[in-house]
Amino acid sequence: MNLTLAIGLFLLVLFFIGMIGIKLIKIPDILLYILLGLILSLVIKESKVIEVAGEIGLVLLFFILGMKFPVNRLITNSAKVWRGGLLDAFLGIVVTAGISLLFGLDWVSSLIVGGIVYATSSSITAKLLVDKKRDENKESEFMLLILVFEDLIAPILVTVLIGLSGKGFTVTDFGMILLKIVLLAGIAVFFARVVFKKAESILKEIDQDDIFIVMITGIALTYGGIAMLLGLSEVIGAFLAGMMLSELSIKEKVEKAALPVRNIFLPFFFLNFGLHIEMTSDIPYLGLLIVLVLWSLIHKLIVGYIGGQWYGLSRSDSLKAGLSLTQRGEFSVIIAALATGELKIFASIYILVIAIIGTIMFQLAPRLNKLIVEKVQEKSS
């Protein structure tokens, strides 16, 4: 296979797809990339090149977002988000499992469905925040911390579900995951406060853009890779890597170096996402699917509206956050891999449907929020 030709063609196809989305049909390019991946899945079952390229883009996306959170700010705001995070986990996992039990699923399958419904797509949400220039809005900080909280819960939940599926799970496994999270965060704080502070003068002297880009990309990928080595999400590692550099005076230079690399590779992540969705002409558990799609919207609206106010946001900003968190994605795909038979097909259809609805909801969130606030004010007056 001519790898150079294949990559070149993929980039050109992604360009044309993006232009079609922006100029003609006015829908986010993310959805078109996912749909393209779904179409390509008919002829390509798996591509390591697409997968690795997508991982690079995802890591750099969260690396750049992590740079917006200096250590003190992250610690302070994390203390404000934990209640919203626990509410999110309870509604997403426990209540969803209860709904699934009512539709006749066994309790292990119900918990798997709860895991699929639980987490907002970190990749879709983060990219939309940047694309729609909402990453500096008041609600974006709360949303990003909810995503980080979910990514911390994710490895614990996966470990529990694997154990319940018959592959073994102990209290020691649970404790080891918590220890790894603390270790990863502790090292990141040490590097931010000590190592990079002392190395800042050296970093300032690097004039060659190519060397600087290689270094920044290397830092992001290395810490993301270390997180994966520990059995955690690469998103957490990348976010903490960005935090390490967030207090440097050259952080604008760092972001400028990382942006082009992120922009080239990130579309491949959504393409790969579409490749891993399994579709069929039959829709199993149709009633449950409809109920869970509706519940998925309600679930995140509650988390955003109540959790946002606990965090300190206004009612309006909290509502906007809730309307912007409804899309599910990559974590749901990981959990869906634990399902078998009809449940796996059901999960794939659910993920595709809620990813599309959620992305559209994000687009409409500011207008919907404004409309709802105006209606409430009219009734109040």
CSV table of C-alpha atoms in Angstrom, one decimal:
chain,number,residue,atom,x,y,z
A,1,MET,CA,0.0,0.0,0.0
A,2,ASN,CA,1.3,3.5,-0.9
A,3,LEU,CA,1.0,5.1,2.6
A,4,THR,CA,2.0,8.6,1.4
A,5,LEU,CA,-0.8,8.5,-1.3
A,6,ALA,CA,-3.3,7.2,1.2
A,7,ILE,CA,-2.6,9.9,3.8
A,8,GLY,CA,-2.6,12.6,1.1
A,9,LEU,CA,-6.0,11.5,-0.2
A,10,PHE,CA,-7.5,11.3,3.3
A,11,LEU,CA,-6.4,14.8,4.0
A,12,LEU,CA,-7.9,16.1,0.8
A,13,VAL,CA,-11.2,14.2,1.5
A,14,LEU,CA,-11.3,15.7,5.0
A,15,PHE,CA,-10.7,19.1,3.6
A,16,PHE,CA,-13.6,18.8,1.1
A,17,ILE,CA,-15.9,17.3,3.8
A,18,GLY,CA,-15.1,20.2,6.1
A,19,MET,CA,-15.8,22.8,3.4
A,20,ILE,CA,-19.1,21.1,2.5
A,21,GLY,CA,-20.1,21.3,6.2
A,22,ILE,CA,-19.0,24.9,6.6
A,23,LYS,CA,-20.2,26.4,3.3
A,24,LEU,CA,-23.1,24.3,2.0
A,25,ILE,CA,-25.0,22.5,4.7
A,26,LYS,CA,-24.0,24.5,7.7
A,27,ILE,CA,-23.4,21.6,10.1
A,28,PRO,CA,-20.3,20.9,12.2
A,29,ASP,CA,-17.5,19.1,10.3
A,30,ILE,CA,-17.3,16.7,13.2
A,31,LEU,CA,-20.5,15.0,12.3
A,32,LEU,CA,-19.5,14.7,8.6
A,33,TYR,CA,-16.1,13.1,9.7
A,34,ILE,CA,-18.0,10.6,11.8
A,35,LEU,CA,-20.4,9.8,9.0
A,36,LEU,CA,-17.5,9.5,6.6
A,37,GLY,CA,-15.9,7.0,9.0
A,38,LEU,CA,-19.2,5.1,9.2
A,39,ILE,CA,-19.3,4.8,5.3
A,40,LEU,CA,-15.7,3.8,5.2
A,41,SER,CA,-16.3,1.1,7.8
A,42,LEU,CA,-18.0,-0.8,5.0
A,43,VAL,CA,-14.6,-1.3,3.3
A,44,ILE,CA,-12.1,-0.6,6.1
A,45,LYS,CA,-12.6,-2.5,9.3
A,46,GLU,CA,-9.6,-1.0,11.1
A,47,SER,CA,-6.7,1.4,10.2
A,48,LYS,CA,-3.8,1.8,12.6
A,49,VAL,CA,-2.7,4.9,10.7
A,50,ILE,CA,-6.0,6.7,11.2
A,51,GLU,CA,-6.2,5.6,14.8
A,52,VAL,CA,-2.7,6.8,15.7
A,53,ALA,CA,-3.2,10.1,13.8
A,54,GLY,CA,-6.5,10.6,15.6
A,55,GLU,CA,-4.8,10.0,19.0
A,56,ILE,CA,-2.2,12.6,18.3
A,57,GLY,CA,-4.9,15.2,17.5
A,58,LEU,CA,-7.0,14.3,20.6
A,59,VAL,CA,-3.9,14.6,22.9
A,60,LEU,CA,-3.0,18.0,21.5
A,61,LEU,CA,-6.6,19.2,21.8
A,62,PHE,CA,-6.6,18.5,25.6
A,63,PHE,CA,-3.0,19.7,26.0
A,64,ILE,CA,-4.0,23.1,24.7
A,65,LEU,CA,-7.1,23.1,26.9
A,66,GLY,CA,-5.0,22.2,29.9
A,67,MET,CA,-2.9,25.3,29.4
A,68,LYS,CA,-5.9,27.4,30.4
A,69,PHE,CA,-5.8,25.9,34.0
A,70,PRO,CA,-2.8,27.0,36.1
A,71,VAL,CA,-2.3,24.7,39.1
A,72,ASN,CA,-3.9,26.9,41.8
A,73,ARG,CA,-6.9,27.6,39.6
A,74,LEU,CA,-7.3,23.9,38.8
A,75,ILE,CA,-7.1,22.9,42.5
A,76,THR,CA,-9.6,25.6,43.6
A,77,ASN,CA,-12.1,24.9,40.9
A,78,SER,CA,-11.9,21.1,41.2
A,79,ALA,CA,-13.1,21.5,44.8
A,80,LYS,CA,-16.2,23.3,43.4
A,81,VAL,CA,-17.1,20.7,40.7
A,82,TRP,CA,-17.1,17.4,42.7
A,83,ARG,CA,-20.8,17.6,43.7
A,84,GLY,CA,-21.8,18.2,40.0
A,85,GLY,CA,-19.5,15.3,39.0
A,86,LEU,CA,-21.1,12.9,41.5
A,87,LEU,CA,-24.6,14.0,40.5
A,88,ASP,CA,-23.5,13.3,36.8
A,89,ALA,CA,-22.3,9.8,37.8
A,90,PHE,CA,-25.4,8.9,39.8
A,91,LEU,CA,-27.8,10.0,37.1
A,92,GLY,CA,-25.8,8.6,34.2
A,93,ILE,CA,-24.8,5.2,35.6
A,94,VAL,CA,-27.3,4.3,38.4
A,95,VAL,CA,-30.5,5.9,37.1
A,96,THR,CA,-29.8,4.7,33.6
A,97,ALA,CA,-29.2,1.1,34.9
A,98,GLY,CA,-32.5,1.3,36.7
A,99,ILE,CA,-34.3,2.3,33.5
A,100,SER,CA,-32.6,-0.5,31.6
A,101,LEU,CA,-33.7,-3.0,34.3
A,102,LEU,CA,-37.3,-1.9,33.8
A,103,PHE,CA,-37.0,-2.8,30.1
A,104,GLY,CA,-36.0,-6.4,31.0
A,105,LEU,CA,-32.2,-6.3,30.8
A,106,ASP,CA,-30.2,-8.2,33.3
A,107,TRP,CA,-28.3,-6.1,35.9
A,108,VAL,CA,-24.8,-6.5,34.4
A,109,SER,CA,-26.1,-5.5,30.9
A,110,SER,CA,-28.0,-2.6,32.6
A,111,LEU,CA,-24.8,-1.3,34.2
A,112,ILE,CA,-23.0,-1.6,30.8
A,113,VAL,CA,-25.8,0.6,29.3
A,114,GLY,CA,-25.4,3.0,32.3
A,115,GLY,CA,-21.7,3.3,31.4
A,116,ILE,CA,-22.5,3.9,27.7
A,117,VAL,CA,-24.9,6.7,28.6
A,118,TYR,CA,-22.9,8.3,31.4
A,119,ALA,CA,-20.0,10.3,29.9
A,120,THR,CA,-20.2,13.3,27.6
A,121,SER,CA,-17.8,13.1,24.6
A,122,SER,CA,-14.7,14.9,25.6
A,123,SER,CA,-13.4,15.1,22.1
A,124,ILE,CA,-16.6,16.5,20.5
A,125,THR,CA,-17.3,18.9,23.3
A,126,ALA,CA,-13.8,20.3,23.5
A,127,LYS,CA,-13.6,20.8,19.7
A,128,LEU,CA,-16.9,22.5,19.6
A,129,LEU,CA,-16.0,24.8,22.4
A,130,VAL,CA,-12.9,25.9,20.4
A,131,ASP,CA,-14.7,26.0,17.0
A,132,LYS,CA,-17.6,28.1,18.3
A,133,LYS,CA,-15.2,30.4,20.3
A,134,ARG,CA,-16.9,29.5,23.6
A,135,ASP,CA,-13.8,28.2,25.3
A,136,GLU,CA,-13.4,31.5,27.2
A,137,ASN,CA,-17.1,31.7,28.3
A,138,LYS,CA,-18.0,31.3,32.0
A,139,GLU,CA,-19.6,27.9,31.5
A,140,SER,CA,-16.7,26.4,29.6
A,141,GLU,CA,-14.6,26.0,32.7
A,142,PHE,CA,-17.3,24.1,34.5
A,143,MET,CA,-17.9,21.9,31.4
A,144,LEU,CA,-14.2,21.1,31.0
A,145,LEU,CA,-13.9,20.1,34.6
A,146,ILE,CA,-16.9,17.9,34.4
A,147,LEU,CA,-15.2,16.2,31.4
A,148,VAL,CA,-12.1,15.7,33.4
A,149,PHE,CA,-14.1,14.3,36.3
A,150,GLU,CA,-15.8,11.8,33.9
A,151,ASP,CA,-12.4,10.8,32.5
A,152,LEU,CA,-11.2,10.1,36.1
A,153,ILE,CA,-14.3,8.0,36.8
A,154,ALA,CA,-14.0,6.2,33.4
A,155,PRO,CA,-11.1,3.8,34.2
A,156,ILE,CA,-12.7,2.9,37.5
A,157,LEU,CA,-16.0,2.1,35.8
A,158,VAL,CA,-14.3,0.1,33.0
A,159,THR,CA,-12.4,-2.0,35.6
A,160,VAL,CA,-15.6,-2.6,37.6
A,161,LEU,CA,-17.6,-3.6,34.5
A,162,ILE,CA,-14.8,-6.0,33.3
A,163,GLY,CA,-14.9,-7.6,36.7
A,164,LEU,CA,-18.7,-8.0,36.7
A,165,SER,CA,-18.4,-9.5,33.2
A,166,GLY,CA,-16.5,-12.3,34.7
A,167,LYS,CA,-12.8,-11.3,34.2
A,168,GLY,CA,-12.1,-10.6,37.9
A,169,PHE,CA,-12.1,-7.4,40.0
A,170,THR,CA,-10.8,-6.8,43.5
A,171,VAL,CA,-10.6,-3.9,46.0
A,172,THR,CA,-6.9,-3.8,45.2
A,173,ASP,CA,-7.6,-3.1,41.6
A,174,PHE,CA,-9.8,-0.2,42.6
A,175,GLY,CA,-7.2,1.2,45.0
A,176,MET,CA,-4.4,0.9,42.4
A,177,ILE,CA,-6.4,3.1,40.0
A,178,LEU,CA,-6.9,5.8,42.6
A,179,LEU,CA,-3.2,5.6,43.4
A,180,LYS,CA,-2.2,6.0,39.8
A,181,ILE,CA,-4.5,9.1,39.4
A,182,VAL,CA,-2.9,10.7,42.5
A,183,LEU,CA,0.6,9.9,41.3
A,184,LEU,CA,0.0,11.3,37.8
A,185,ALA,CA,-1.5,14.5,39.2
A,186,GLY,CA,1.3,14.9,41.8
A,187,ILE,CA,4.1,14.5,39.2
A,188,ALA,CA,2.3,17.1,37.0
A,189,VAL,CA,2.2,19.6,39.8
A,190,PHE,CA,5.9,19.0,40.6
A,191,PHE,CA,6.9,19.6,37.0
A,192,ALA,CA,4.7,22.7,36.8
A,193,ARG,CA,6.0,24.3,40.0
A,194,VAL,CA,9.7,23.2,39.9
A,195,VAL,CA,11.0,21.7,36.7
A,196,PHE,CA,9.4,23.9,34.0
A,197,LYS,CA,9.8,27.0,36.2
A,198,LYS,CA,13.6,26.4,36.3
A,199,ALA,CA,13.7,25.5,32.7
A,200,GLU,CA,11.7,28.5,31.5
A,201,SER,CA,14.8,30.6,30.7
A,202,ILE,CA,16.2,27.8,28.5
A,203,LEU,CA,12.8,27.4,26.7
A,204,LYS,CA,12.7,31.2,26.0
A,205,GLU,CA,16.0,30.9,24.1
A,206,ILE,CA,14.7,28.3,21.6
A,207,ASP,CA,14.2,30.4,18.4
A,208,GLN,CA,13.8,27.6,15.9
A,209,ASP,CA,10.1,26.9,15.4
A,210,ASP,CA,10.6,23.3,14.1
A,211,ILE,CA,12.5,22.3,17.2
A,212,PHE,CA,10.0,24.0,19.5
A,213,ILE,CA,7.1,22.2,17.8
A,214,VAL,CA,8.8,18.9,18.2
A,215,MET,CA,9.5,19.5,21.9
A,216,ILE,CA,5.9,20.6,22.7
A,217,THR,CA,4.3,17.7,20.8
A,218,GLY,CA,6.7,15.4,22.5
A,219,ILE,CA,5.8,16.6,26.0
A,220,ALA,CA,2.0,16.3,25.3
A,221,LEU,CA,2.3,12.8,23.7
A,222,THR,CA,4.7,11.5,26.4
A,223,TYR,CA,2.5,12.4,29.3
A,224,GLY,CA,-0.6,11.2,27.5
A,225,GLY,CA,1.3,8.0,26.9
A,226,ILE,CA,2.3,7.7,30.5
A,227,ALA,CA,-1.4,8.0,31.5
A,228,MET,CA,-2.3,5.2,29.1
A,229,LEU,CA,0.6,3.1,30.5
A,230,LEU,CA,-0.9,3.4,33.9
A,231,GLY,CA,-4.3,2.3,32.5
A,232,LEU,CA,-5.8,5.8,32.6
A,233,SER,CA,-7.2,8.0,29.8
A,234,GLU,CA,-4.7,9.8,27.5
A,235,VAL,CA,-7.0,12.8,27.8
A,236,ILE,CA,-6.1,13.2,31.5
A,237,GLY,CA,-2.4,12.9,30.8
A,238,ALA,CA,-2.6,15.5,28.0
A,239,PHE,CA,-4.7,17.9,30.1
A,240,LEU,CA,-2.2,17.7,33.0
A,241,ALA,CA,0.7,18.2,30.5
A,242,GLY,CA,-0.9,21.4,29.4
A,243,MET,CA,-1.3,22.4,33.0
A,244,MET,CA,2.4,21.9,33.6
A,245,LEU,CA,3.2,24.7,31.1
A,246,SER,CA,0.2,26.9,32.0
A,247,GLU,CA,2.1,29.2,34.3
A,248,LEU,CA,5.0,29.9,31.9
A,249,SER,CA,5.3,33.4,30.4
A,250,ILE,CA,5.8,31.7,27.0
A,251,LYS,CA,2.5,29.8,27.0
A,252,GLU,CA,1.2,31.7,24.0
A,253,LYS,CA,4.2,30.6,22.1
A,254,VAL,CA,3.5,27.0,23.2
A,255,GLU,CA,-0.1,27.2,22.1
A,256,LYS,CA,0.9,28.6,18.7
A,257,ALA,CA,3.3,25.7,18.2
A,258,ALA,CA,0.7,23.0,19.1
A,259,LEU,CA,-2.2,24.4,17.2
A,260,PRO,CA,-1.2,23.5,13.6
A,261,VAL,CA,-0.3,19.9,14.6
A,262,ARG,CA,-3.6,19.5,16.4
A,263,ASN,CA,-5.5,20.9,13.4
A,264,ILE,CA,-3.9,18.4,11.0
A,265,PHE,CA,-4.5,15.3,13.1
A,266,LEU,CA,-7.7,15.9,15.0
A,267,PRO,CA,-10.1,15.1,12.1
A,268,PHE,CA,-8.7,11.6,12.0
A,269,PHE,CA,-10.0,11.0,15.5
A,270,PHE,CA,-13.6,11.5,14.4
A,271,LEU,CA,-13.0,9.5,11.3
A,272,ASN,CA,-11.7,6.6,13.4
A,273,PHE,CA,-14.7,7.1,15.8
A,274,GLY,CA,-17.1,6.5,12.8
A,275,LEU,CA,-15.1,3.4,11.7
A,276,HIS,CA,-15.8,1.7,15.0
A,277,ILE,CA,-19.6,2.2,15.0
A,278,GLU,CA,-21.4,-1.0,14.1
A,279,MET,CA,-24.7,-0.6,12.3
A,280,THR,CA,-27.5,-3.0,11.2
A,281,SER,CA,-30.8,-2.8,9.4
A,282,ASP,CA,-32.6,-4.1,12.6
A,283,ILE,CA,-32.8,-1.9,15.7
A,284,PRO,CA,-32.9,-4.0,18.9
A,285,TYR,CA,-34.5,-2.6,22.0
A,286,LEU,CA,-36.2,0.2,20.1
A,287,GLY,CA,-38.3,1.3,23.0
A,288,LEU,CA,-35.3,1.5,25.3
A,289,LEU,CA,-33.4,3.4,22.7
A,290,ILE,CA,-36.1,6.1,22.4
A,291,VAL,CA,-36.4,6.4,26.2
A,292,LEU,CA,-32.6,6.6,26.7
A,293,VAL,CA,-32.1,9.2,24.1
A,294,LEU,CA,-34.7,11.4,25.9
A,295,TRP,CA,-33.2,10.6,29.3
A,296,SER,CA,-29.7,11.4,28.0
A,297,LEU,CA,-30.8,14.9,27.2
A,298,ILE,CA,-32.6,15.3,30.6
A,299,HIS,CA,-29.6,13.8,32.5
A,300,LYS,CA,-27.1,16.4,31.2
A,301,LEU,CA,-29.6,19.3,31.5
A,302,ILE,CA,-29.9,18.5,35.2
A,303,VAL,CA,-26.2,18.1,35.6
A,304,GLY,CA,-25.5,21.4,33.9
A,305,TYR,CA,-28.3,23.4,35.5
A,306,ILE,CA,-27.9,22.1,39.1
A,307,GLY,CA,-24.2,21.3,39.0
A,308,GLY,CA,-23.4,24.7,37.3
A,309,GLN,CA,-25.1,26.6,40.1
A,310,TRP,CA,-23.3,24.6,42.7
A,311,TYR,CA,-20.1,25.6,40.8
A,312,GLY,CA,-21.1,29.3,41.0
A,313,LEU,CA,-22.5,29.9,37.6
A,314,SER,CA,-25.7,31.9,37.0
A,315,ARG,CA,-28.9,30.0,36.1
A,316,SER,CA,-28.5,31.2,32.5
A,317,ASP,CA,-24.9,30.0,32.2
A,318,SER,CA,-25.8,26.7,34.0
A,319,LEU,CA,-28.6,26.0,31.6
A,320,LYS,CA,-26.3,26.8,28.6
A,321,ALA,CA,-23.8,24.3,30.0
A,322,GLY,CA,-26.5,21.6,30.3
A,323,LEU,CA,-27.6,22.1,26.8
A,324,SER,CA,-24.0,21.8,25.6
A,325,LEU,CA,-23.1,18.5,27.4
A,326,THR,CA,-25.6,16.0,25.7
A,327,GLN,CA,-23.3,14.4,23.1
A,328,ARG,CA,-21.7,11.1,23.9
A,329,GLY,CA,-18.7,9.6,22.2
A,330,GLU,CA,-15.4,7.9,22.6
A,331,PHE,CA,-15.9,6.6,26.2
A,332,SER,CA,-19.2,5.2,25.2
A,333,VAL,CA,-17.5,3.3,22.4
A,334,ILE,CA,-15.0,1.8,24.9
A,335,ILE,CA,-17.8,0.6,27.2
A,336,ALA,CA,-19.8,-0.7,24.2
A,337,ALA,CA,-16.9,-3.0,23.4
A,338,LEU,CA,-17.9,-4.9,26.6
A,339,ALA,CA,-21.3,-5.6,25.2
A,340,THR,CA,-22.2,-8.6,23.0
A,341,GLY,CA,-24.9,-9.5,20.4
A,342,GLU,CA,-27.9,-7.3,20.2
A,343,LEU,CA,-26.8,-5.1,23.1
A,344,LYS,CA,-23.6,-4.1,21.1
A,345,ILE,CA,-25.7,-3.2,18.0
A,346,PHE,CA,-28.0,-1.2,20.3
A,347,ALA,CA,-25.1,0.6,21.8
A,348,SER,CA,-23.7,1.6,18.4
A,349,ILE,CA,-27.0,3.0,17.2
A,350,TYR,CA,-27.4,4.9,20.4
A,351,ILE,CA,-24.0,6.4,20.3
A,352,LEU,CA,-24.4,7.6,16.7
A,353,VAL,CA,-27.9,9.1,17.3
A,354,ILE,CA,-26.9,10.9,20.5
A,355,ALA,CA,-23.6,12.2,19.0
A,356,ILE,CA,-25.6,13.8,16.2
A,357,ILE,CA,-28.4,15.2,18.4
A,358,GLY,CA,-25.9,16.4,21.0
A,359,THR,CA,-23.7,18.2,18.5
A,360,ILE,CA,-26.7,20.0,17.0
A,361,MET,CA,-27.9,20.8,20.6
A,362,PHE,CA,-24.4,22.4,21.3
A,363,GLN,CA,-24.8,24.5,18.2
A,364,LEU,CA,-28.3,25.7,19.2
A,365,ALA,CA,-27.5,26.0,23.0
A,366,PRO,CA,-26.9,29.8,23.1
A,367,ARG,CA,-30.1,30.5,21.1
A,368,LEU,CA,-32.2,27.9,23.1
A,369,ASN,CA,-30.8,29.3,26.3
A,370,LYS,CA,-31.7,32.9,25.3
A,371,LEU,CA,-35.2,31.8,24.3
A,372,ILE,CA,-35.9,29.9,27.5
A,373,VAL,CA,-34.6,32.7,29.7
A,374,GLU,CA,-36.8,35.2,27.8
A,375,LYS,CA,-39.9,33.0,28.2
A,376,VAL,CA,-39.2,32.6,32.0
A,377,GLN,CA,-38.8,36.4,32.4
A,378,GLU,CA,-42.1,37.0,30.5
A,379,LYS,CA,-43.9,34.6,32.9
A,380,SER,CA,-42.3,36.1,35.9
A,381,SER,CA,-43.3,39.7,34.9
